[in-house]
Short mmCIF file of C-alpha atoms in Angstrom, two decimals:
data_model
loop_
_atom_site.label_atom_id
_atom_site.label_comp_id
_atom_site.label_asym_id
_atom_site.label_seq_id
_atom_site.Cartn_x
_atom_site.Cartn_y
_atom_site.Cartn_z
CA MET O 1 99.75 68.55 71.93
CA ASN O 2 96.83 70.79 70.92
CA ARG O 3 95.99 71.29 74.58
CA LEU O 4 99.37 72.97 75.03
CA ALA O 5 99.16 75.17 71.95
CA TRP O 6 98.03 78.16 74.05
CA ILE O 7 101.22 78.22 76.11
CA PRO O 8 103.49 80.09 73.61
CA THR O 9 100.79 82.72 73.06
CA PHE O 10 100.24 83.13 76.80
CA LEU O 11 103.96 83.45 77.50
CA PHE O 12 104.43 85.99 74.73
CA VAL O 13 101.42 88.10 75.76
CA PHE O 14 102.58 88.05 79.39
CA ALA O 15 106.19 88.86 78.43
CA VAL O 16 105.19 92.04 76.59
CA PRO O 17 103.98 94.01 79.66
CA LEU O 18 106.64 92.40 81.86
CA PHE O 19 109.37 93.68 79.55
CA LEU O 20 107.80 97.12 79.14
CA VAL O 21 107.41 97.66 82.88
CA THR O 22 110.77 96.27 84.01
CA ALA O 23 112.69 98.02 81.23
CA SER O 24 110.98 101.30 82.14
CA VAL O 25 111.84 100.83 85.82
CA ALA O 26 115.47 100.09 84.91
CA LEU O 27 115.69 103.17 82.70
CA ALA O 28 114.12 105.42 85.34
CA PHE O 29 116.27 104.05 88.14
CA ASN O 30 119.44 104.86 86.18
CA ASP O 31 118.41 108.28 84.84
CA PRO O 32 120.43 111.02 86.59
CA GLY O 33 117.88 113.60 85.45
CA ILE O 34 115.15 112.05 87.61
CA TYR O 35 117.37 112.32 90.68
CA ASN O 36 118.54 115.85 89.97
CA ARG O 37 115.08 117.19 89.13
CA GLY O 38 113.75 115.64 92.31
CA PHE O 39 116.51 117.21 94.39
CA GLN O 40 115.68 120.61 92.94
CA LYS O 41 111.88 120.27 93.04
CA TYR O 42 111.78 119.25 96.70
CA ARG O 43 114.56 121.65 97.74
CA ILE O 44 116.58 118.80 99.20
CA SER O 45 119.67 120.96 99.55
CA LEU O 46 117.85 123.10 102.12
CA SER O 47 116.30 120.22 104.06
CA SER O 48 119.43 118.05 104.08
CA GLY O 49 122.28 120.54 104.37
CA ILE O 50 123.93 118.96 101.31
CA THR O 51 124.83 121.18 98.37
CA GLU O 52 123.25 120.45 94.99
CA ASP O 53 126.62 119.46 93.55
CA ASP O 54 127.16 116.99 96.38
CA LEU O 55 123.60 115.67 95.99
CA ARG O 56 124.33 114.87 92.36
CA GLN O 57 127.42 112.96 93.48
CA VAL O 58 125.40 111.12 96.12
CA GLY O 59 122.89 110.09 93.45
CA GLY O 60 125.73 108.87 91.26
CA GLN O 61 127.25 106.86 94.09
CA ILE O 62 123.90 105.20 94.81
CA ARG O 63 123.44 104.27 91.15
CA HIS O 64 126.98 102.90 91.03
CA TYR O 65 126.33 100.82 94.13
CA ILE O 66 123.10 99.40 92.72
CA ASN O 67 124.82 98.39 89.47
CA SER O 68 127.96 96.96 91.05
CA LYS O 69 128.85 94.05 93.30
CA ASP O 70 130.23 96.43 95.92
CA GLU O 71 129.02 95.90 99.48
CA PRO O 72 128.12 97.62 101.67
CA LEU O 73 126.89 101.02 100.47
CA LEU O 74 129.35 103.69 101.58
CA VAL O 75 128.49 107.31 100.79
CA ASN O 76 130.55 110.12 102.28
CA THR O 77 129.57 113.72 101.73
CA GLN O 78 129.45 117.09 103.44
CA VAL O 79 126.37 117.83 105.53
CA TYR O 80 126.20 121.48 106.62
CA GLY O 81 129.88 121.70 105.71
CA GLU O 82 130.97 118.72 107.79
CA GLU O 83 132.28 115.56 106.12
CA ARG O 84 130.40 112.46 107.31
CA GLU O 85 129.10 109.06 106.29
CA LEU O 86 125.61 109.78 105.07
CA PHE O 87 123.66 106.60 105.81
CA ASN O 88 123.41 104.71 109.08
CA GLN O 89 123.59 100.93 109.42
CA ARG O 90 119.84 100.40 109.11
CA GLU O 91 119.72 102.43 105.89
CA VAL O 92 122.73 100.56 104.51
CA GLN O 93 121.07 97.21 105.20
CA HIS O 94 117.86 98.38 103.57
CA MET O 95 119.75 99.50 100.48
CA SER O 96 121.18 95.99 100.20
CA ASP O 97 117.58 94.75 100.00
CA VAL O 98 116.78 97.44 97.43
CA LYS O 99 119.78 96.40 95.36
CA ARG O 100 118.62 92.78 95.38
CA LEU O 101 115.14 93.87 94.27
CA VAL O 102 116.51 96.04 91.45
CA TRP O 103 118.63 93.15 90.20
CA TRP O 104 115.49 91.02 90.06
CA VAL O 105 113.95 93.76 87.93
CA TYR O 106 117.02 93.71 85.66
CA THR O 107 116.76 89.92 85.40
CA ALA O 108 113.06 90.02 84.54
CA SER O 109 113.71 92.66 81.90
CA PHE O 110 116.56 90.66 80.36
CA VAL O 111 114.76 87.31 80.40
CA SER O 112 111.48 88.68 79.03
CA GLY O 113 113.33 90.66 76.35
CA ILE O 114 115.35 87.62 75.27
CA TYR O 115 112.21 85.49 75.21
CA LEU O 116 110.34 88.00 73.03
CA LEU O 117 113.29 88.22 70.65
CA ALA O 118 113.77 84.44 70.52
CA ALA O 119 110.06 83.71 70.04
CA THR O 120 109.83 86.28 67.28
CA SER O 121 112.95 85.00 65.52
CA TRP O 122 111.85 81.38 65.73
CA GLY O 123 108.37 82.21 64.49
CA VAL O 124 109.73 84.06 61.46
CA ILE O 125 112.27 81.32 60.69
CA ALA O 126 109.69 78.54 61.01
CA ASN O 127 106.73 80.22 59.32
CA GLY O 128 108.12 83.10 57.28
CA ARG O 129 105.99 86.17 56.64
CA GLU O 130 102.85 84.31 57.70
CA PHE O 131 104.04 84.64 61.30
CA LEU O 132 104.03 88.44 61.17
CA GLY O 133 100.25 88.58 61.44
CA VAL O 134 100.34 86.21 64.43
CA LEU O 135 103.10 88.30 65.96
CA ALA O 136 101.15 91.53 65.53
CA ARG O 137 98.06 90.04 67.18
CA ARG O 138 100.10 88.73 70.11
CA VAL O 139 101.73 92.12 70.56
CA MET O 140 98.34 93.83 70.53
CA GLN O 141 97.10 91.39 73.18
CA GLY O 142 100.16 92.12 75.28
CA VAL O 143 99.59 95.85 74.90
CA ALA O 144 95.96 95.39 75.96
CA LEU O 145 97.13 93.57 79.09
CA MET O 146 99.65 96.36 79.63
CA ALA O 147 96.88 98.94 79.40
CA ILE O 148 94.98 97.21 82.20
CA VAL O 149 98.07 97.24 84.41
CA VAL O 150 98.86 100.90 83.69
CA VAL O 151 95.29 102.02 84.36
CA ALA O 152 95.19 100.08 87.63
CA VAL O 153 98.53 101.39 88.90
CA GLY O 154 97.78 104.92 87.73
CA PHE O 155 94.40 104.88 89.46
CA PHE O 156 95.80 103.67 92.78
CA ALA O 157 98.76 106.05 92.55
CA LEU O 158 96.54 109.08 91.96
CA ALA O 159 93.82 108.00 94.41
CA GLY O 160 96.14 107.11 97.27
CA PHE O 161 99.86 106.91 96.61
CA ASP O 162 100.56 106.67 100.34
CA THR O 163 98.67 103.37 100.53
CA LEU O 164 100.17 102.06 97.29
CA PHE O 165 103.68 102.95 98.49
CA LEU O 166 103.08 101.21 101.83
CA ARG O 167 101.67 98.06 100.23
CA PHE O 168 104.61 97.88 97.84
CA HIS O 169 107.10 97.88 100.72
CA GLN O 170 105.10 95.31 102.67
CA VAL O 171 105.08 92.97 99.68
CA ALA O 172 108.58 93.63 98.31
CA PHE O 173 110.55 93.36 101.56
CA THR O 174 110.55 90.58 104.14
CA ASN O 175 111.81 92.78 107.00
CA ASN O 176 111.03 96.19 108.49
CA LEU O 177 114.32 97.88 107.61
CA TRP O 178 112.39 100.15 105.23
CA GLN O 179 110.62 101.73 108.21
CA LEU O 180 112.90 104.74 108.64
CA ASP O 181 112.65 108.07 110.44
CA PRO O 182 112.10 111.03 108.06
CA ARG O 183 113.58 113.37 110.68
CA THR O 184 116.97 111.68 110.92
CA ASP O 185 117.41 109.08 108.17
CA TYR O 186 118.86 110.55 105.01
CA LEU O 187 117.31 108.02 102.66
CA LEU O 188 113.97 109.64 103.46
CA ILE O 189 115.35 113.16 103.69
CA ILE O 190 116.89 113.16 100.21
CA PHE O 191 114.23 110.87 98.67
CA PRO O 192 110.87 112.04 100.06
CA GLN O 193 107.67 110.29 99.05
CA GLY O 194 106.93 112.96 96.45
CA PHE O 195 110.14 111.96 94.68
CA TRP O 196 108.87 108.38 94.36
CA PHE O 197 105.48 109.54 93.13
CA ASP O 198 107.18 111.52 90.37
CA ALA O 199 109.42 108.56 89.55
CA THR O 200 106.37 106.29 89.33
CA MET O 201 104.75 108.71 86.90
CA VAL O 202 107.91 108.64 84.76
CA VAL O 203 107.84 104.82 84.73
CA LEU O 204 104.19 104.89 83.69
CA ALA O 205 104.96 107.42 80.95
CA LEU O 206 107.85 105.33 79.60
CA THR O 207 105.70 102.21 79.70
CA VAL O 208 102.84 103.91 77.88
CA ALA O 209 105.25 105.27 75.27
CA GLY O 210 106.68 101.81 74.65
CA ALA O 211 103.24 100.21 74.53
CA GLY O 212 101.99 102.94 72.20
CA THR O 213 104.87 102.39 69.81
CA LEU O 214 104.20 98.64 69.69
CA ALA O 215 100.46 99.22 69.26
CA VAL O 216 100.96 101.62 66.35
CA ALA O 217 103.42 99.31 64.61
CA SER O 218 101.31 96.16 65.12
CA GLY O 219 97.99 97.82 64.41
CA GLY O 220 99.39 99.44 61.31
CA TYR O 221 100.65 96.12 60.01
CA LEU O 222 97.31 94.42 60.66
CA SER O 223 95.36 97.22 59.00
CA VAL O 224 97.52 97.03 55.88
CA SER O 225 97.62 93.24 55.71
CA TYR O 226 93.93 92.50 56.26
#
């Protein structure tokens, strides 16, 4: 049994960064402000022929689609004053893959969050206040692992986001539907690569904020208790 004693610690330490990252991705993906700021920053209304009001509605329809069981994605809007279906069949099929990926992120966030809560509750019930010191050390270890991940992703994003973005798509998707034409495909027109760089920076910021909060709370407890 002693040979397996490391497993709960390993799972907890691993679950901390998993929860922080996936929860941050989920929050960012569903934040209307990220969409709207991106539309304004990259002047999408001018490049797409879609008014800013309609772009906000398009963003809302995409978020609704991602969070619903509706299939396929159907977005109708005015482009240069003419009502049309915005995305072609290839884009629609790709968005189905994106939806599946986002739901995996949701699942990972939910499962890791439930595990952290259950492990913490069980530890406190079984060991009382003595477990709080163990908990704080495990959290600090998880935050340290999180720091390594954030530094690595941040470095690659700043050094070469194009390559990082390409590798992500090659790993995350099993087909080439993500290879779209930025001249004609509206998924790339309204969501240029700069938009995804900014979104990645928001995810990193949210993750760092969450990790920092946990580190302060855990480190503070350890400093007072020992």
